[in-house]
Amino acid sequence: MQSLFTLRDFYSKLSLPIPDNIGKDVGHFNVFKIDEYRTRLDKGEMRYDQRSYFKISLINGQNKAEYADKSIHIENKALLFASPKIPYRYVPLDGNQSGYFCVFTDTFLSKDKSGVILDNLPLFQPGGYPIFNISDEDYRELEQLFKKIDQELSSDYAYKFDLIRAYVIELLHLGQKLNPAEPLDNSKNAATRITDLFVELLERQFPVNSPAQRLGLKTANDFAERLAVHANHLNKVLKETTGSTTTAIIHSRIFEEAKILLNNTDWNISEVAFSLGFEEVAHFSNFFKKHSTLSPLKFRNEVNI
């Protein structure tokens, strides 16, 4: 089932113990060296997903970042800002990767602790591509700031998190002073990429293995929001690349899963309907009959004759 990639998922991927303060009111913050941990996360490549935390990365190495229908090439050194609002994926293009990244929750940098409203910052606005190619001089300055954060996190200073918040705010302001990297303009590749991402998000919800499992993405708007594109644009792209509308593709896949569940499980019709995202059995029945001319129960009975 499609879900947010949480901090617990993140620590699990790194094979690290889950910190005690995750989910608590104080918020969570941690910092990492890229060359020490990148190979533990899908061999350095992040899958396209929506994350439940903020992330700031200081990158030294060639990479490609993908935001739905936009691709941004990182030539050498860059500063990347990621928020729960904007799903993305970045792919290392060489084996020489170094730098730092930090992860934190909105609670850690809440307004009452920092004076900052993260959602209001231009860096974290939907529709933006907050990646900044930086000079060697910029990199050295930012690297020193990450080193200070890393050292402070290991210290015994009673107010270290207040100091770290100040350093993170400095990172945010330094980022906003930079010029964002320009997305590559290749409409054909963009259409292919957004189609691939849509299919990935759709298929990741299947198979449905339990009556308690439920589809998280069911409508064209659900997918458009997760891909950070307008629903009309998503529909236009899918029509061009597949010949079908967004809704038709979604419904076709749900119908195929419905047939599998009716044929291979002993779940009652209500359980099948609920797992596929239908609030009412009657709605599921109407949906199924529209695609097969048979009711779900009649389909099950005829298949099992």
mmCIF file of C-alpha atoms in Angstrom:
data_model
loop_
_atom_site.group_PDB
_atom_site.id
_atom_site.type_symbol
_atom_site.label_atom_id
_atom_site.label_comp_id
_atom_site.label_asym_id
_atom_site.label_seq_id
_atom_site.Cartn_x
_atom_site.Cartn_y
_atom_site.Cartn_z
ATOM 1 C CA MET A 1 0.000 0.000 0.000
ATOM 2 C CA GLN A 2 1.275 3.454 -0.882
ATOM 3 C CA SER A 3 2.363 5.443 2.138
ATOM 4 C CA LEU A 4 4.679 8.213 3.239
ATOM 5 C CA PHE A 5 8.335 7.345 3.673
ATOM 6 C CA THR A 6 8.692 8.087 7.387
ATOM 7 C CA LEU A 7 11.676 8.700 9.629
ATOM 8 C CA ARG A 8 11.237 5.174 10.952
ATOM 9 C CA ASP A 9 11.526 3.900 7.370
ATOM 10 C CA PHE A 10 14.576 6.102 6.894
ATOM 11 C CA TYR A 11 16.413 4.703 9.926
ATOM 12 C CA SER A 12 15.407 1.196 8.995
ATOM 13 C CA LYS A 13 16.942 1.681 5.530
ATOM 14 C CA LEU A 14 20.171 2.842 7.162
ATOM 15 C CA SER A 15 20.122 -0.179 9.518
ATOM 16 C CA LEU A 16 20.299 2.215 12.449
ATOM 17 C CA PRO A 17 18.360 2.110 15.729
ATOM 18 C CA ILE A 18 15.273 4.319 15.790
ATOM 19 C CA PRO A 19 15.952 7.327 18.067
ATOM 20 C CA ASP A 20 13.782 7.743 21.143
ATOM 21 C CA ASN A 21 12.640 11.271 20.281
ATOM 22 C CA ILE A 22 10.879 10.415 17.003
ATOM 23 C CA GLY A 23 7.242 11.422 17.292
ATOM 24 C CA LYS A 24 7.696 13.424 20.489
ATOM 25 C CA ASP A 25 6.898 17.090 20.990
ATOM 26 C CA VAL A 26 10.566 18.131 21.045
ATOM 27 C CA GLY A 27 10.882 17.094 17.411
ATOM 28 C CA HIS A 28 13.719 15.199 15.785
ATOM 29 C CA PHE A 29 17.022 16.224 14.188
ATOM 30 C CA ASN A 30 20.037 14.302 12.932
ATOM 31 C CA VAL A 31 22.974 14.832 10.576
ATOM 32 C CA PHE A 32 24.898 12.360 8.403
ATOM 33 C CA LYS A 33 27.917 12.188 6.111
ATOM 34 C CA ILE A 34 26.848 11.173 2.615
ATOM 35 C CA ASP A 35 29.858 8.971 1.872
ATOM 36 C CA GLU A 36 29.207 6.913 5.021
ATOM 37 C CA TYR A 37 25.527 6.194 4.464
ATOM 38 C CA ARG A 38 24.494 6.654 0.824
ATOM 39 C CA THR A 39 25.134 3.027 -0.200
ATOM 40 C CA ARG A 40 22.694 1.818 2.449
ATOM 41 C CA LEU A 41 19.802 3.677 0.837
ATOM 42 C CA ASP A 42 19.010 1.690 -2.305
ATOM 43 C CA LYS A 43 22.689 1.739 -3.315
ATOM 44 C CA GLY A 44 22.637 5.523 -3.164
ATOM 45 C CA GLU A 45 19.553 5.963 -5.344
ATOM 46 C CA MET A 46 16.398 7.227 -3.675
ATOM 47 C CA ARG A 47 13.098 6.010 -5.056
ATOM 48 C CA TYR A 48 10.523 8.625 -5.969
ATOM 49 C CA ASP A 49 8.402 9.139 -2.893
ATOM 50 C CA GLN A 50 6.801 11.584 -0.531
ATOM 51 C CA ARG A 51 8.610 11.859 2.777
ATOM 52 C CA SER A 52 7.270 12.871 6.159
ATOM 53 C CA TYR A 53 10.290 14.966 7.136
ATOM 54 C CA PHE A 54 12.465 17.829 5.938
ATOM 55 C CA LYS A 55 15.939 17.284 4.542
ATOM 56 C CA ILE A 56 18.839 19.566 3.622
ATOM 57 C CA SER A 57 21.685 18.037 1.613
ATOM 58 C CA LEU A 58 25.104 19.431 0.769
ATOM 59 C CA ILE A 59 26.123 17.363 -2.248
ATOM 60 C CA ASN A 60 29.557 16.899 -3.781
ATOM 61 C CA GLY A 61 29.283 14.713 -6.877
ATOM 62 C CA GLN A 62 27.342 14.413 -10.122
ATOM 63 C CA ASN A 63 23.669 13.675 -9.575
ATOM 64 C CA LYS A 64 20.301 13.989 -11.247
ATOM 65 C CA ALA A 65 17.255 15.120 -9.299
ATOM 66 C CA GLU A 66 13.746 14.414 -10.581
ATOM 67 C CA TYR A 67 10.613 16.302 -9.569
ATOM 68 C CA ALA A 68 7.727 14.718 -11.480
ATOM 69 C CA ASP A 69 8.021 16.270 -14.960
ATOM 70 C CA LYS A 70 11.279 18.138 -14.283
ATOM 71 C CA SER A 71 14.833 16.842 -14.211
ATOM 72 C CA ILE A 72 17.727 18.841 -12.763
ATOM 73 C CA HIS A 73 21.349 17.925 -13.384
ATOM 74 C CA ILE A 74 23.791 18.564 -10.540
ATOM 75 C CA GLU A 75 27.127 19.201 -12.206
ATOM 76 C CA ASN A 76 29.348 18.961 -9.158
ATOM 77 C CA LYS A 77 28.387 20.699 -5.912
ATOM 78 C CA ALA A 78 24.870 21.600 -4.854
ATOM 79 C CA LEU A 79 22.583 22.410 -1.952
ATOM 80 C CA LEU A 80 19.243 20.585 -1.951
ATOM 81 C CA PHE A 81 16.182 21.300 0.189
ATOM 82 C CA ALA A 82 13.392 18.726 0.483
ATOM 83 C CA SER A 83 10.045 18.946 2.252
ATOM 84 C CA PRO A 84 7.044 16.654 2.773
ATOM 85 C CA LYS A 85 5.134 18.756 0.226
ATOM 86 C CA ILE A 86 7.310 17.968 -2.781
ATOM 87 C CA PRO A 87 8.009 14.328 -3.743
ATOM 88 C CA TYR A 88 11.315 13.840 -5.508
ATOM 89 C CA ARG A 89 14.065 11.383 -6.343
ATOM 90 C CA TYR A 90 17.753 11.924 -6.903
ATOM 91 C CA VAL A 91 20.108 9.564 -8.656
ATOM 92 C CA PRO A 92 23.912 9.583 -8.216
ATOM 93 C CA LEU A 93 25.666 9.651 -11.603
ATOM 94 C CA ASP A 94 29.115 8.686 -10.337
ATOM 95 C CA GLY A 95 30.681 6.835 -7.418
ATOM 96 C CA ASN A 96 32.424 9.870 -5.950
ATOM 97 C CA GLN A 97 29.778 11.177 -3.596
ATOM 98 C CA SER A 98 30.487 13.159 -0.441
ATOM 99 C CA GLY A 99 29.021 15.923 1.672
ATOM 100 C CA TYR A 100 26.423 16.049 4.439
ATOM 101 C CA PHE A 101 22.690 15.885 4.901
ATOM 102 C CA CYS A 102 20.432 16.544 7.862
ATOM 103 C CA VAL A 103 16.868 15.419 8.518
ATOM 104 C CA PHE A 104 14.390 17.056 10.851
ATOM 105 C CA THR A 105 10.688 17.260 11.627
ATOM 106 C CA ASP A 106 8.547 20.374 11.466
ATOM 107 C CA THR A 107 8.182 20.113 15.251
ATOM 108 C CA PHE A 108 11.936 20.521 15.704
ATOM 109 C CA LEU A 109 11.883 23.819 13.821
ATOM 110 C CA SER A 110 8.404 24.965 14.863
ATOM 111 C CA LYS A 111 7.595 28.652 15.036
ATOM 112 C CA ASP A 112 7.633 28.810 18.840
ATOM 113 C CA LYS A 113 11.151 27.313 18.901
ATOM 114 C CA SER A 114 12.673 29.089 15.907
ATOM 115 C CA GLY A 115 10.437 31.964 14.839
ATOM 116 C CA VAL A 116 10.263 30.322 11.391
ATOM 117 C CA ILE A 117 7.173 29.008 9.591
ATOM 118 C CA LEU A 118 8.675 26.382 7.293
ATOM 119 C CA ASP A 119 5.647 26.136 5.015
ATOM 120 C CA ASN A 120 5.889 29.846 4.244
ATOM 121 C CA LEU A 121 9.493 29.723 3.034
ATOM 122 C CA PRO A 122 9.961 29.941 -0.769
ATOM 123 C CA LEU A 123 12.342 26.974 -0.531
ATOM 124 C CA PHE A 124 9.515 24.633 0.423
ATOM 125 C CA GLN A 125 6.691 25.843 -1.812
ATOM 126 C CA PRO A 126 4.971 23.298 -4.105
ATOM 127 C CA GLY A 127 5.908 23.787 -7.738
ATOM 128 C CA GLY A 128 9.445 24.831 -6.850
ATOM 129 C CA TYR A 129 12.660 22.940 -7.539
ATOM 130 C CA PRO A 130 14.854 23.842 -4.554
ATOM 131 C CA ILE A 131 18.245 22.710 -5.842
ATOM 132 C CA PHE A 132 21.130 25.144 -6.054
ATOM 133 C CA ASN A 133 24.373 24.569 -7.935
ATOM 134 C CA ILE A 134 27.102 26.177 -5.824
ATOM 135 C CA SER A 135 30.719 27.261 -6.219
ATOM 136 C CA ASP A 136 33.700 25.702 -4.462
ATOM 137 C CA GLU A 137 33.776 28.709 -2.140
ATOM 138 C CA ASP A 138 30.078 28.326 -1.287
ATOM 139 C CA TYR A 139 30.643 24.630 -0.676
ATOM 140 C CA ARG A 140 33.470 25.245 1.796
ATOM 141 C CA GLU A 141 31.343 27.742 3.731
ATOM 142 C CA LEU A 142 28.373 25.382 3.893
ATOM 143 C CA GLU A 143 30.591 22.417 4.747
ATOM 144 C CA GLN A 144 31.918 24.295 7.790
ATOM 145 C CA LEU A 145 28.364 24.948 8.901
ATOM 146 C CA PHE A 146 27.461 21.245 8.613
ATOM 147 C CA LYS A 147 30.614 20.354 10.528
ATOM 148 C CA LYS A 148 29.563 22.693 13.332
ATOM 149 C CA ILE A 149 26.156 21.016 13.416
ATOM 150 C CA ASP A 150 27.771 17.564 13.478
ATOM 151 C CA GLN A 151 30.138 18.522 16.307
ATOM 152 C CA GLU A 152 27.405 20.226 18.325
ATOM 153 C CA LEU A 153 25.097 17.223 18.034
ATOM 154 C CA SER A 154 27.740 15.123 19.804
ATOM 155 C CA SER A 155 28.407 17.678 22.529
ATOM 156 C CA ASP A 156 27.109 17.787 26.104
ATOM 157 C CA TYR A 157 26.019 21.405 25.853
ATOM 158 C CA ALA A 158 22.632 21.767 27.556
ATOM 159 C CA TYR A 159 21.294 24.126 24.863
ATOM 160 C CA LYS A 160 22.846 22.410 21.860
ATOM 161 C CA PHE A 161 19.549 22.004 20.003
ATOM 162 C CA ASP A 162 18.859 25.732 20.263
ATOM 163 C CA LEU A 163 22.265 26.332 18.687
ATOM 164 C CA ILE A 164 21.618 23.705 16.008
ATOM 165 C CA ARG A 165 18.309 25.386 15.170
ATOM 166 C CA ALA A 166 20.235 28.623 14.634
ATOM 167 C CA TYR A 167 22.637 26.821 12.293
ATOM 168 C CA VAL A 168 19.737 25.267 10.338
ATOM 169 C CA ILE A 169 18.063 28.652 9.989
ATOM 170 C CA GLU A 170 21.365 29.999 8.662
ATOM 171 C CA LEU A 171 21.359 27.173 6.100
ATOM 172 C CA LEU A 172 17.840 28.146 5.040
ATOM 173 C CA HIS A 173 18.793 31.790 4.582
ATOM 174 C CA LEU A 174 21.973 30.951 2.684
ATOM 175 C CA GLY A 175 19.897 28.762 0.372
ATOM 176 C CA GLN A 176 17.338 31.482 -0.313
ATOM 177 C CA LYS A 177 20.130 33.830 -1.391
ATOM 178 C CA LEU A 178 21.289 31.412 -4.091
ATOM 179 C CA ASN A 179 19.946 31.082 -7.628
ATOM 180 C CA PRO A 180 18.057 27.809 -8.149
ATOM 181 C CA ALA A 181 19.297 25.339 -10.733
ATOM 182 C CA GLU A 182 17.313 25.369 -13.969
ATOM 183 C CA PRO A 183 15.363 22.227 -14.893
ATOM 184 C CA LEU A 184 16.381 20.551 -18.139
ATOM 185 C CA ASP A 185 13.896 21.354 -20.913
ATOM 186 C CA ASN A 186 13.082 18.095 -22.655
ATOM 187 C CA SER A 187 9.337 17.617 -23.018
ATOM 188 C CA LYS A 188 9.631 14.097 -24.445
ATOM 189 C CA ASN A 189 11.771 12.843 -21.572
ATOM 190 C CA ALA A 190 9.561 14.714 -19.102
ATOM 191 C CA ALA A 191 6.433 12.996 -20.439
ATOM 192 C CA THR A 192 8.098 9.585 -20.251
ATOM 193 C CA ARG A 193 9.358 10.263 -16.737
ATOM 194 C CA ILE A 194 6.024 11.416 -15.360
ATOM 195 C CA THR A 195 4.323 8.404 -16.948
ATOM 196 C CA ASP A 196 6.871 6.076 -15.373
ATOM 197 C CA LEU A 197 6.425 7.737 -11.985
ATOM 198 C CA PHE A 198 2.655 7.495 -12.235
ATOM 199 C CA VAL A 199 2.853 3.780 -13.058
ATOM 200 C CA GLU A 200 5.339 3.270 -10.214
ATOM 201 C CA LEU A 201 3.019 4.935 -7.702
ATOM 202 C CA LEU A 202 0.026 2.989 -9.022
ATOM 203 C CA GLU A 203 1.704 -0.430 -9.000
ATOM 204 C CA ARG A 204 3.325 0.101 -5.606
ATOM 205 C CA GLN A 205 -0.136 -0.195 -4.049
ATOM 206 C CA PHE A 206 -0.512 -3.780 -5.266
ATOM 207 C CA PRO A 207 -0.975 -6.603 -4.567
ATOM 208 C CA VAL A 208 -3.580 -6.096 -1.855
ATOM 209 C CA ASN A 209 -2.686 -8.743 0.717
ATOM 210 C CA SER A 210 -5.145 -8.145 3.531
ATOM 211 C CA PRO A 211 -8.736 -6.929 3.994
ATOM 212 C CA ALA A 212 -7.282 -4.354 6.383
ATOM 213 C CA GLN A 213 -5.066 -2.933 3.646
ATOM 214 C CA ARG A 214 -6.533 -0.045 1.713
ATOM 215 C CA LEU A 215 -5.523 1.845 -1.405
ATOM 216 C CA GLY A 216 -4.145 5.263 -0.536
ATOM 217 C CA LEU A 217 -4.283 6.684 -4.072
ATOM 218 C CA LYS A 218 -7.579 6.173 -5.902
ATOM 219 C CA THR A 219 -8.318 9.214 -8.038
ATOM 220 C CA ALA A 220 -6.590 11.318 -10.681
ATOM 221 C CA ASN A 221 -6.322 14.166 -8.178
ATOM 222 C CA ASP A 222 -4.674 11.846 -5.630
ATOM 223 C CA PHE A 223 -1.933 10.963 -8.096
ATOM 224 C CA ALA A 224 -1.524 14.517 -9.390
ATOM 225 C CA GLU A 225 -1.078 15.819 -5.866
ATOM 226 C CA ARG A 226 1.507 13.149 -5.053
ATOM 227 C CA LEU A 227 3.369 13.930 -8.289
ATOM 228 C CA ALA A 228 3.166 17.691 -7.622
ATOM 229 C CA VAL A 229 1.590 18.412 -11.020
ATOM 230 C CA HIS A 230 -1.831 19.671 -12.072
ATOM 231 C CA ALA A 231 -4.414 16.936 -12.708
ATOM 232 C CA ASN A 232 -5.071 18.282 -16.219
ATOM 233 C CA HIS A 233 -1.367 18.124 -17.047
ATOM 234 C CA LEU A 234 -1.100 14.559 -15.769
ATOM 235 C CA ASN A 235 -4.104 13.556 -17.862
ATOM 236 C CA LYS A 236 -2.651 15.220 -20.982
ATOM 237 C CA VAL A 237 0.698 13.459 -20.530
ATOM 238 C CA LEU A 238 -0.882 10.035 -20.003
ATOM 239 C CA LYS A 239 -3.137 10.480 -23.030
ATOM 240 C CA GLU A 240 -0.057 11.270 -25.129
ATOM 241 C CA THR A 241 2.069 8.391 -23.835
ATOM 242 C CA THR A 242 -0.516 5.645 -23.260
ATOM 243 C CA GLY A 243 -3.636 6.673 -25.171
ATOM 244 C CA SER A 244 -5.721 6.431 -21.975
ATOM 245 C CA THR A 245 -6.867 8.943 -19.400
ATOM 246 C CA THR A 246 -5.606 8.954 -15.816
ATOM 247 C CA THR A 247 -8.951 7.732 -14.500
ATOM 248 C CA ALA A 248 -9.194 4.951 -17.077
ATOM 249 C CA ILE A 249 -5.739 3.605 -16.157
ATOM 250 C CA ILE A 250 -6.496 3.721 -12.424
ATOM 251 C CA HIS A 251 -9.880 2.033 -12.851
ATOM 252 C CA SER A 252 -8.443 -0.649 -15.125
ATOM 253 C CA ARG A 253 -5.809 -1.577 -12.531
ATOM 254 C CA ILE A 254 -8.332 -1.595 -9.673
ATOM 255 C CA PHE A 255 -10.652 -3.790 -11.744
ATOM 256 C CA GLU A 256 -7.826 -6.269 -12.413
ATOM 257 C CA GLU A 257 -7.050 -6.422 -8.688
ATOM 258 C CA ALA A 258 -10.743 -6.878 -7.906
ATOM 259 C CA LYS A 259 -10.882 -9.934 -10.176
ATOM 260 C CA ILE A 260 -7.778 -11.381 -8.503
ATOM 261 C CA LEU A 261 -9.245 -10.900 -5.022
ATOM 262 C CA LEU A 262 -12.632 -12.332 -5.969
ATOM 263 C CA ASN A 263 -11.011 -15.320 -7.626
ATOM 264 C CA ASN A 264 -8.233 -16.113 -5.147
ATOM 265 C CA THR A 265 -9.463 -15.111 -1.683
ATOM 266 C CA ASP A 266 -12.346 -15.994 0.569
ATOM 267 C CA TRP A 267 -12.929 -12.363 1.535
ATOM 268 C CA ASN A 268 -16.542 -11.303 1.421
ATOM 269 C CA ILE A 269 -17.596 -8.678 -1.112
ATOM 270 C CA SER A 270 -17.618 -5.956 1.523
ATOM 271 C CA GLU A 271 -13.991 -6.691 2.450
ATOM 272 C CA VAL A 272 -12.910 -6.645 -1.191
ATOM 273 C CA ALA A 273 -14.729 -3.365 -1.744
ATOM 274 C CA PHE A 274 -13.182 -1.735 1.352
ATOM 275 C CA SER A 275 -9.630 -2.830 0.495
ATOM 276 C CA LEU A 276 -9.982 -1.271 -2.961
ATOM 277 C CA GLY A 277 -11.074 2.065 -1.539
ATOM 278 C CA PHE A 278 -14.866 1.885 -1.948
ATOM 279 C CA GLU A 279 -16.902 3.288 0.928
ATOM 280 C CA GLU A 280 -20.061 1.415 -0.087
ATOM 281 C CA VAL A 281 -20.480 -2.101 -1.462
ATOM 282 C CA ALA A 282 -23.077 -0.754 -3.914
ATOM 283 C CA HIS A 283 -20.464 1.615 -5.391
ATOM 284 C CA PHE A 284 -18.045 -1.285 -5.849
ATOM 285 C CA SER A 285 -20.770 -3.435 -7.402
ATOM 286 C CA ASN A 286 -21.674 -0.695 -9.890
ATOM 287 C CA PHE A 287 -17.978 -0.165 -10.701
ATOM 288 C CA PHE A 288 -17.415 -3.881 -11.293
ATOM 289 C CA LYS A 289 -20.507 -4.318 -13.457
ATOM 290 C CA LYS A 290 -19.473 -1.333 -15.567
ATOM 291 C CA HIS A 291 -16.219 -3.125 -16.416
ATOM 292 C CA SER A 292 -17.433 -6.720 -16.730
ATOM 293 C CA THR A 293 -21.272 -6.656 -17.056
ATOM 294 C CA LEU A 294 -21.312 -9.082 -14.094
ATOM 295 C CA SER A 295 -21.822 -8.336 -10.426
ATOM 296 C CA PRO A 296 -18.857 -9.202 -8.155
ATOM 297 C CA LEU A 297 -20.785 -12.121 -6.641
ATOM 298 C CA LYS A 298 -21.852 -13.510 -10.019
ATOM 299 C CA PHE A 299 -18.285 -13.185 -11.310
ATOM 300 C CA ARG A 300 -16.968 -15.127 -8.301
ATOM 301 C CA ASN A 301 -19.586 -17.847 -8.693
ATOM 302 C CA GLU A 302 -18.984 -18.289 -12.421
ATOM 303 C CA VAL A 303 -15.194 -18.386 -12.034
ATOM 304 C CA ASN A 304 -15.413 -21.017 -9.330
ATOM 305 C CA ILE A 305 -17.839 -23.324 -11.166
#
